[in-house]
Amino acid sequence: MTVPRPPAPWLLRPVKLPATVPPELTGAWAPTDTRLDDVEVLPVPTGHGPEDVAVGAEGQIYSGTDDGHLWRWPADAHPGTTPDLLATTGGRPLGIEIDPRDGSLIVCDAYRGLLRVTDDGTVTDLAHRAGGTRILFCNNAAVARDGVVYFTDSSNRFPVSHWRRDLLEHRPNGRVLAFDPASGRVDVVAEGFHFPNGVALTPQEDALLLCETVAHRLVRVSLPDGAVRVLGDLPAYPDNMAPVGDGTYWIALASPRVALAEKLLPHPQLRRIAGILPTRLQPQPVPYSMAALVDGEGTVLRVLHGPAGRYVMATGVRQHGDTLWLGSLTEKAVARVSLS
């Protein structure tokens, strides 16, 4: 079964904003550790874009590709290991989390919505509507100890196939949702975000840390009231994030901020034109991945760089023991690197 792909609006509705300038990679962001240019890759058999990575209780690795497949590698996988095909969603799997109650996968499918996938490959739909509207761009999730799933709906206008248009429009089109497995209810936690993406729970589960890709910032969303506090402006575009378990979090950063895109902010008409140009003529991400470790207040503790672009558009990140796993929106493999 292939889930229908929703169309995207042809014309943008860009808002006029002041021009900004991407900050330099200095201080805590200085490229002193370039180990992301020396990652070990585990290819996917078909498709591309293993956008996120999750690690099971026994160390097995999960990821999903653009053809709707969910893949599983054994804990002792080496670069030549062929993963098992766990399931096919018919959509586009993005964020993947482990339900702490039973070890099943919670999958954000950009086209199908929020899913549960069990170890035998059974796929169950959990949520595809919230607040009276369709979930258009289910992206990343965090699962609480009681099974409540907090997840992002990145855009109410543009599906994943047209994510670049949402960046050019630069409007707060996204929201954060909560699915309660006990009741099946889906609530809107907060809305008005600029492409909300990676999300993670605090150890006390009294707040979420949230990455806004378009606004290149990290925010804290209090629970249950949804109050938002900005923790930091980032020099790159953040994507998925994952807790380490000690009150720190890894953030995958797909690209340093693009100077041309920020120069175009005061010019809505130019951005509207850029939105209908061929992709190759639009502002392009820089082939330079990063992964940043931050604490609960957004303080940067460590940054790994990949300036040579040997593994680009890093969108997923997960620490397991002394290994950092990476996913990518465009590569044909997941990657891992030692943290020691």
CSV table of C-alpha atoms in Angstrom, one decimal:
chain,number,residue,atom,x,y,z
A,1,MET,CA,0.0,0.0,0.0
A,2,THR,CA,1.3,3.4,-1.0
A,3,VAL,CA,0.0,6.4,1.0
A,4,PRO,CA,-1.2,9.2,-1.3
A,5,ARG,CA,1.3,12.1,-1.5
A,6,PRO,CA,-0.5,15.4,-0.7
A,7,PRO,CA,0.1,18.3,-3.2
A,8,ALA,CA,2.0,21.4,-2.1
A,9,PRO,CA,0.7,25.0,-2.6
A,10,TRP,CA,2.3,26.4,-5.8
A,11,LEU,CA,2.8,29.9,-4.5
A,12,LEU,CA,4.5,30.9,-1.3
A,13,ARG,CA,3.3,33.4,1.3
A,14,PRO,CA,6.6,34.7,2.5
A,15,VAL,CA,6.7,37.3,5.3
A,16,LYS,CA,9.1,40.2,5.2
A,17,LEU,CA,11.8,39.9,7.8
A,18,PRO,CA,15.0,41.7,8.6
A,19,ALA,CA,18.1,40.2,7.1
A,20,THR,CA,20.4,38.2,9.4
A,21,VAL,CA,24.0,37.1,9.1
A,22,PRO,CA,25.1,33.5,10.0
A,23,PRO,CA,27.4,33.6,13.0
A,24,GLU,CA,31.0,32.2,12.7
A,25,LEU,CA,31.8,28.8,14.0
A,26,THR,CA,33.9,30.0,16.9
A,27,GLY,CA,34.1,29.4,20.6
A,28,ALA,CA,32.2,26.2,21.6
A,29,TRP,CA,31.3,25.8,17.9
A,30,ALA,CA,34.9,25.9,16.6
A,31,PRO,CA,35.7,23.0,14.3
A,32,THR,CA,38.4,21.4,16.4
A,33,ASP,CA,36.9,17.9,16.3
A,34,THR,CA,36.3,16.8,12.7
A,35,ARG,CA,35.6,13.1,13.3
A,36,LEU,CA,32.4,13.3,11.2
A,37,ASP,CA,34.7,13.2,8.2
A,38,ASP,CA,35.8,9.7,9.3
A,39,VAL,CA,32.6,7.9,10.0
A,40,GLU,CA,31.9,4.2,9.3
A,41,VAL,CA,28.9,3.7,7.0
A,42,LEU,CA,26.3,0.9,6.8
A,43,PRO,CA,24.5,1.1,3.5
A,44,VAL,CA,20.7,0.6,3.0
A,45,PRO,CA,19.8,-2.0,0.4
A,46,THR,CA,17.2,0.1,-1.4
A,47,GLY,CA,16.1,3.7,-1.4
A,48,HIS,CA,18.0,6.5,0.3
A,49,GLY,CA,17.7,8.9,3.1
A,50,PRO,CA,17.8,6.9,6.4
A,51,GLU,CA,16.6,10.1,8.1
A,52,ASP,CA,16.7,8.9,11.7
A,53,VAL,CA,18.3,6.2,13.8
A,54,ALA,CA,17.1,4.4,16.9
A,55,VAL,CA,18.7,1.8,19.1
A,56,GLY,CA,16.8,-1.1,20.6
A,57,ALA,CA,17.3,-2.7,24.0
A,58,GLU,CA,19.7,-5.3,22.6
A,59,GLY,CA,21.6,-2.8,20.5
A,60,GLN,CA,19.9,-3.4,17.2
A,61,ILE,CA,19.7,-0.4,14.9
A,62,TYR,CA,16.6,0.9,13.1
A,63,SER,CA,16.2,3.4,10.3
A,64,GLY,CA,13.7,4.2,7.6
A,65,THR,CA,14.2,5.2,3.9
A,66,ASP,CA,12.3,7.3,1.3
A,67,ASP,CA,10.8,4.1,-0.2
A,68,GLY,CA,8.8,3.5,3.0
A,69,HIS,CA,11.0,0.7,4.2
A,70,LEU,CA,12.0,0.2,7.9
A,71,TRP,CA,15.4,-1.5,8.3
A,72,ARG,CA,16.9,-3.3,11.2
A,73,TRP,CA,20.6,-4.1,11.7
A,74,PRO,CA,21.9,-6.5,14.4
A,75,ALA,CA,23.9,-5.0,17.3
A,76,ASP,CA,27.2,-6.4,16.0
A,77,ALA,CA,26.6,-5.1,12.4
A,78,HIS,CA,29.7,-4.4,10.4
A,79,PRO,CA,29.9,-2.2,7.2
A,80,GLY,CA,29.0,-5.1,4.9
A,81,THR,CA,26.0,-6.3,7.0
A,82,THR,CA,22.7,-6.3,5.1
A,83,PRO,CA,19.9,-5.2,7.3
A,84,ASP,CA,16.6,-7.0,7.7
A,85,LEU,CA,13.5,-5.4,6.2
A,86,LEU,CA,11.3,-5.0,9.3
A,87,ALA,CA,8.2,-3.4,7.6
A,88,THR,CA,7.0,-1.1,4.9
A,89,THR,CA,4.7,1.8,5.8
A,90,GLY,CA,3.8,2.9,2.3
A,91,GLY,CA,4.8,6.5,3.3
A,92,ARG,CA,8.0,8.1,4.3
A,93,PRO,CA,9.4,7.1,7.7
A,94,LEU,CA,11.3,10.0,9.5
A,95,GLY,CA,11.7,10.0,13.3
A,96,ILE,CA,11.9,6.7,15.1
A,97,GLU,CA,11.7,6.1,18.9
A,98,ILE,CA,11.5,3.1,21.2
A,99,ASP,CA,8.4,2.8,23.4
A,100,PRO,CA,9.9,2.2,26.9
A,101,ARG,CA,7.0,0.1,27.9
A,102,ASP,CA,7.3,-2.7,25.4
A,103,GLY,CA,10.2,-2.0,23.0
A,104,SER,CA,7.9,-1.4,20.0
A,105,LEU,CA,8.9,1.4,17.5
A,106,ILE,CA,7.0,4.7,17.4
A,107,VAL,CA,7.5,5.9,13.8
A,108,CYS,CA,6.8,9.4,12.5
A,109,ASP,CA,5.7,8.8,8.9
A,110,ALA,CA,5.7,12.1,7.0
A,111,TYR,CA,2.7,11.1,4.9
A,112,ARG,CA,0.8,8.5,7.0
A,113,GLY,CA,1.1,10.1,10.5
A,114,LEU,CA,2.1,8.5,13.8
A,115,LEU,CA,2.6,4.8,13.7
A,116,ARG,CA,3.5,1.8,16.0
A,117,VAL,CA,5.6,-1.0,14.5
A,118,THR,CA,6.1,-4.2,16.5
A,119,ASP,CA,9.0,-6.6,16.2
A,120,ASP,CA,7.0,-8.9,13.9
A,121,GLY,CA,6.6,-6.0,11.4
A,122,THR,CA,3.0,-5.2,12.2
A,123,VAL,CA,2.2,-1.6,11.5
A,124,THR,CA,-0.6,0.2,13.4
A,125,ASP,CA,-1.9,3.7,12.8
A,126,LEU,CA,-2.0,5.8,15.9
A,127,ALA,CA,-2.8,9.4,14.7
A,128,HIS,CA,-3.3,11.2,11.5
A,129,ARG,CA,-5.4,14.2,12.7
A,130,ALA,CA,-5.1,16.7,15.5
A,131,GLY,CA,-7.0,19.9,16.4
A,132,GLY,CA,-9.5,19.3,13.6
A,133,THR,CA,-6.9,19.2,10.9
A,134,ARG,CA,-4.8,16.6,9.1
A,135,ILE,CA,-1.2,16.0,10.4
A,136,LEU,CA,0.6,17.0,7.2
A,137,PHE,CA,4.2,16.5,8.1
A,138,CYS,CA,4.8,14.1,11.0
A,139,ASN,CA,8.5,14.4,11.8
A,140,ASN,CA,10.1,13.5,15.1
A,141,ALA,CA,8.9,12.2,18.5
A,142,ALA,CA,9.7,11.6,22.2
A,143,VAL,CA,8.0,8.9,24.2
A,144,ALA,CA,7.2,9.4,27.9
A,145,ARG,CA,7.5,6.6,30.5
A,146,ASP,CA,3.7,6.3,30.5
A,147,GLY,CA,3.6,5.9,26.7
A,148,VAL,CA,2.4,9.4,25.8
A,149,VAL,CA,4.0,10.4,22.5
A,150,TYR,CA,5.0,14.0,22.0
A,151,PHE,CA,5.7,14.7,18.3
A,152,THR,CA,6.1,17.4,15.7
A,153,ASP,CA,3.9,18.3,12.8
A,154,SER,CA,6.5,20.5,11.0
A,155,SER,CA,4.2,22.3,8.5
A,156,ASN,CA,0.5,22.8,7.9
A,157,ARG,CA,1.2,23.9,4.3
A,158,PHE,CA,4.1,21.9,2.8
A,159,PRO,CA,4.6,18.1,2.9
A,160,VAL,CA,8.1,16.6,3.2
A,161,SER,CA,8.5,16.5,-0.6
A,162,HIS,CA,8.5,20.3,-0.6
A,163,TRP,CA,10.3,21.1,2.7
A,164,ARG,CA,12.4,23.7,1.0
A,165,ARG,CA,9.3,25.8,0.3
A,166,ASP,CA,8.6,26.0,4.0
A,167,LEU,CA,12.1,27.3,4.6
A,168,LEU,CA,11.7,29.9,2.0
A,169,GLU,CA,8.2,30.9,3.2
A,170,HIS,CA,9.6,31.3,6.7
A,171,ARG,CA,6.3,31.3,8.6
A,172,PRO,CA,5.4,29.6,11.9
A,173,ASN,CA,3.5,26.8,10.1
A,174,GLY,CA,4.3,24.0,12.6
A,175,ARG,CA,3.0,22.6,15.9
A,176,VAL,CA,3.8,20.1,18.7
A,177,LEU,CA,1.3,17.4,19.4
A,178,ALA,CA,0.7,14.7,22.1
A,179,PHE,CA,-0.8,11.3,21.6
A,180,ASP,CA,-2.2,9.5,24.6
A,181,PRO,CA,-2.3,5.7,24.1
A,182,ALA,CA,-4.7,5.2,26.9
A,183,SER,CA,-7.5,7.2,25.3
A,184,GLY,CA,-6.3,7.5,21.7
A,185,ARG,CA,-6.7,11.3,22.0
A,186,VAL,CA,-4.4,13.7,20.2
A,187,ASP,CA,-3.9,17.1,21.7
A,188,VAL,CA,-2.1,20.2,20.4
A,189,VAL,CA,0.6,21.1,23.0
A,190,ALA,CA,1.7,24.3,21.3
A,191,GLU,CA,1.8,25.8,17.9
A,192,GLY,CA,3.2,28.7,15.9
A,193,PHE,CA,6.7,27.2,15.4
A,194,HIS,CA,9.1,27.7,12.5
A,195,PHE,CA,9.4,24.1,11.2
A,196,PRO,CA,9.5,22.3,14.6
A,197,ASN,CA,11.6,19.2,14.1
A,198,GLY,CA,13.6,17.3,16.7
A,199,VAL,CA,12.0,16.9,20.1
A,200,ALA,CA,13.1,15.4,23.4
A,201,LEU,CA,11.8,15.1,27.0
A,202,THR,CA,13.6,16.3,30.0
A,203,PRO,CA,14.5,13.7,32.7
A,204,GLN,CA,11.6,14.9,34.9
A,205,GLU,CA,9.2,14.9,31.8
A,206,ASP,CA,8.1,18.4,32.8
A,207,ALA,CA,9.2,20.0,29.5
A,208,LEU,CA,10.3,19.3,25.9
A,209,LEU,CA,13.4,20.6,24.2
A,210,LEU,CA,12.5,21.4,20.6
A,211,CYS,CA,14.5,22.3,17.5
A,212,GLU,CA,13.1,24.9,15.1
A,213,THR,CA,14.9,24.2,11.9
A,214,VAL,CA,13.8,27.4,10.0
A,215,ALA,CA,14.4,29.7,12.9
A,216,HIS,CA,17.7,27.8,13.7
A,217,ARG,CA,17.1,27.8,17.4
A,218,LEU,CA,16.5,25.6,20.4
A,219,VAL,CA,13.5,26.2,22.6
A,220,ARG,CA,12.1,24.7,25.8
A,221,VAL,CA,8.3,23.9,25.9
A,222,SER,CA,6.9,23.5,29.4
A,223,LEU,CA,4.4,20.7,30.1
A,224,PRO,CA,1.5,20.7,30.2
A,225,ASP,CA,0.9,24.5,29.6
A,226,GLY,CA,3.0,24.7,26.4
A,227,ALA,CA,4.8,27.9,27.5
A,228,VAL,CA,7.9,28.5,25.2
A,229,ARG,CA,11.3,29.8,26.2
A,230,VAL,CA,14.1,30.3,23.7
A,231,LEU,CA,17.4,28.6,24.9
A,232,GLY,CA,19.7,29.6,22.0
A,233,ASP,CA,20.2,30.7,18.5
A,234,LEU,CA,22.3,28.2,16.5
A,235,PRO,CA,24.8,28.7,13.7
A,236,ALA,CA,23.4,25.8,11.8
A,237,TYR,CA,20.0,24.2,10.9
A,238,PRO,CA,19.0,21.7,13.7
A,239,ASP,CA,17.1,18.6,12.8
A,240,ASN,CA,16.4,15.6,15.0
A,241,MET,CA,17.6,15.4,18.6
A,242,ALA,CA,18.0,12.6,21.2
A,243,PRO,CA,18.5,12.5,24.9
A,244,VAL,CA,21.6,10.7,26.3
A,245,GLY,CA,19.9,10.0,29.6
A,246,ASP,CA,21.9,12.1,31.9
A,247,GLY,CA,20.2,15.5,31.2
A,248,THR,CA,22.2,16.1,28.0
A,249,TYR,CA,21.0,15.9,24.4
A,250,TRP,CA,22.6,15.3,21.0
A,251,ILE,CA,21.3,17.5,18.1
A,252,ALA,CA,21.9,16.7,14.5
A,253,LEU,CA,22.7,19.8,12.4
A,254,ALA,CA,22.2,19.2,8.7
A,255,SER,CA,24.0,22.3,7.4
A,256,PRO,CA,25.5,25.6,8.6
A,257,ARG,CA,23.2,28.5,8.0
A,258,VAL,CA,23.0,29.6,4.4
A,259,ALA,CA,24.0,33.3,3.9
A,260,LEU,CA,22.0,33.7,0.7
A,261,ALA,CA,18.8,32.5,2.4
A,262,GLU,CA,19.2,35.0,5.2
A,263,LYS,CA,20.0,37.9,2.8
A,264,LEU,CA,16.7,37.1,1.1
A,265,LEU,CA,14.5,37.5,4.2
A,266,PRO,CA,13.7,41.2,3.5
A,267,HIS,CA,12.6,40.3,0.0
A,268,PRO,CA,9.4,38.3,-0.1
A,269,GLN,CA,8.9,38.5,-3.8
A,270,LEU,CA,12.4,37.1,-4.5
A,271,ARG,CA,11.7,34.2,-2.2
A,272,ARG,CA,8.3,33.6,-3.9
A,273,ILE,CA,10.1,33.3,-7.2
A,274,ALA,CA,12.8,31.1,-5.7
A,275,GLY,CA,10.1,28.8,-4.5
A,276,ILE,CA,9.0,27.9,-8.0
A,277,LEU,CA,12.5,27.6,-9.5
A,278,PRO,CA,14.1,24.2,-10.0
A,279,THR,CA,15.7,22.9,-6.8
A,280,ARG,CA,19.2,23.3,-8.2
A,281,LEU,CA,18.6,27.1,-8.5
A,282,GLN,CA,17.3,27.6,-5.0
A,283,PRO,CA,19.6,28.3,-1.9
A,284,GLN,CA,21.4,25.1,-1.2
A,285,PRO,CA,22.4,23.5,2.1
A,286,VAL,CA,26.1,23.4,2.7
A,287,PRO,CA,27.7,19.8,2.6
A,288,TYR,CA,28.9,20.1,6.1
A,289,SER,CA,27.3,18.1,8.9
A,290,MET,CA,27.5,18.7,12.7
A,291,ALA,CA,26.4,17.0,15.9
A,292,ALA,CA,26.2,19.1,19.1
A,293,LEU,CA,25.8,17.9,22.6
A,294,VAL,CA,23.9,20.4,24.8
A,295,ASP,CA,22.5,20.5,28.4
A,296,GLY,CA,19.0,21.2,29.4
A,297,GLU,CA,19.6,25.0,29.2
A,298,GLY,CA,21.0,24.8,25.7
A,299,THR,CA,24.6,25.2,26.8
A,300,VAL,CA,26.9,23.7,24.2
A,301,LEU,CA,29.1,21.0,25.7
A,302,ARG,CA,30.7,19.4,22.6
A,303,VAL,CA,30.5,19.7,18.8
A,304,LEU,CA,31.5,17.2,16.2
A,305,HIS,CA,32.2,18.5,12.6
A,306,GLY,CA,32.3,17.1,9.1
A,307,PRO,CA,33.7,20.0,7.0
A,308,ALA,CA,34.9,17.8,4.2
A,309,GLY,CA,31.4,16.7,3.5
A,310,ARG,CA,32.0,12.9,3.6
A,311,TYR,CA,28.6,12.3,5.2
A,312,VAL,CA,26.2,15.1,4.5
A,313,MET,CA,22.8,16.4,5.6
A,314,ALA,CA,23.0,14.6,9.0
A,315,THR,CA,19.4,14.7,10.3
A,316,GLY,CA,19.4,11.9,12.9
A,317,VAL,CA,21.6,11.3,15.9
A,318,ARG,CA,21.7,8.8,18.7
A,319,GLN,CA,24.3,7.8,21.3
A,320,HIS,CA,24.6,4.2,22.4
A,321,GLY,CA,27.4,3.5,24.7
A,322,ASP,CA,30.6,5.0,23.2
A,323,THR,CA,29.1,5.1,19.7
A,324,LEU,CA,27.3,8.0,18.0
A,325,TRP,CA,24.9,6.9,15.2
A,326,LEU,CA,23.9,9.3,12.5
A,327,GLY,CA,21.1,9.3,9.9
A,328,SER,CA,20.8,11.5,6.8
A,329,LEU,CA,18.1,12.9,4.6
A,330,THR,CA,20.1,12.3,1.5
A,331,GLU,CA,22.8,9.6,2.0
A,332,LYS,CA,22.3,5.9,1.2
A,333,ALA,CA,23.7,4.7,4.6
A,334,VAL,CA,23.5,5.2,8.3
A,335,ALA,CA,26.8,6.1,9.9
A,336,ARG,CA,28.6,5.6,13.2
A,337,VAL,CA,31.6,7.1,14.9
A,338,SER,CA,33.4,6.5,18.2
A,339,LEU,CA,33.1,9.2,20.8
A,340,SER,CA,36.3,8.2,22.6
